[in-house]
Phi, psi and omega in degrees: 000315180301316183287333176290332177278324183206099186286351184264019179271115175298325180299319181294317180292324178295316179297320178297319178299320179295320178296316180295326178289305192270336183248315181277341184057042182247089185295320181296315179295322179295316181296320179298317180295318179294321179298320178295319178298318178297321178299321184282324180208098183287000182238022179274116189303314186298330178295317177297318182300303186286328177291332174297320176298315179300315182295326176295315179300325181277355181082014181266074194290319181295319177294322177299317179297317179300319178294320179296316180294322179293321178300316181290326177297320180287332181221072190292341181261007183282126175297320182295317181289325175296316177295323181296322178298319176298319178302315179302313182295326176300316184289339178259012177060030175260076193289324177296319178294323178297316179298317180298316179297319178297313181299321180296318179292320182291338174298326181266322184232077186295345181248025176287105185299317181299319181293319177299319177301311182293325177297317177299320179296320179294318177299316181299320181296333179267006179080013180265070194290323179297318178293321179299312182297323178299318179290320179296320178297317180297317179297315180297319180293314181293331179281356182060041173081025175303128188305322182299322180284330173294321179295322178293324175299317177299318177299319179297317176300317181296317179300327182276359181081013181266073190299314184301315181291323178297314181294326178298316178294317181295323177296320177297319180293323179295322175295319181293330183295341178282348185250334185208160179276143164203168182291128182274353186299312181291331175295316177300318180297322180295316179295323177297320179294336177279355180085012178289150181255324185264320185302318180302320180292325178301312184281328175294324178296319177295320178298319179295314180298322181277356183056043176305134186301325185293345184296338182292343181268356188298000000 
């Protein structure tokens, strides 16, 4: 609708690109939309942000990093862009760089839930499970129990070998799933970390059916 009213909006083309990436799973269409947005406004932060996600999905890691760094350069005080740079480093397995990016963002935004989540993931990847769980707990608490962050906490417990605590969180989430929608992707990851064979496929199938955005990273 926005583009039918005004086709020269970089914001509209960027939003369309994000829909094509995360919902339509149309990489070519997403890239075309982002390219048009860049033509219209080469300094629109969100275009760099979402095109970085597309490039990661396509395996174009260096290009993704350049887009991530440019987004942060354009909006250096943004919690989202700071967290996104950490996200990029997580996906390229550069865990020390991810931790550094998270800490830098948390100096400005100490209650950035997304950044705390990514910091916990980086710690977990390095085997620093106690520190990871502390960050996941903080993220879950600050988010006021948003299910996705609870699922990541369960994953953190599973990674640390704390099976009982992981299952307790997952059982709570399964009860909650009867009342509200949330992304099943992190639930699947938690069960996989527990060494389960059937449960991850059950929840990944639900994520696929719901077209959960995270499925593009699988």
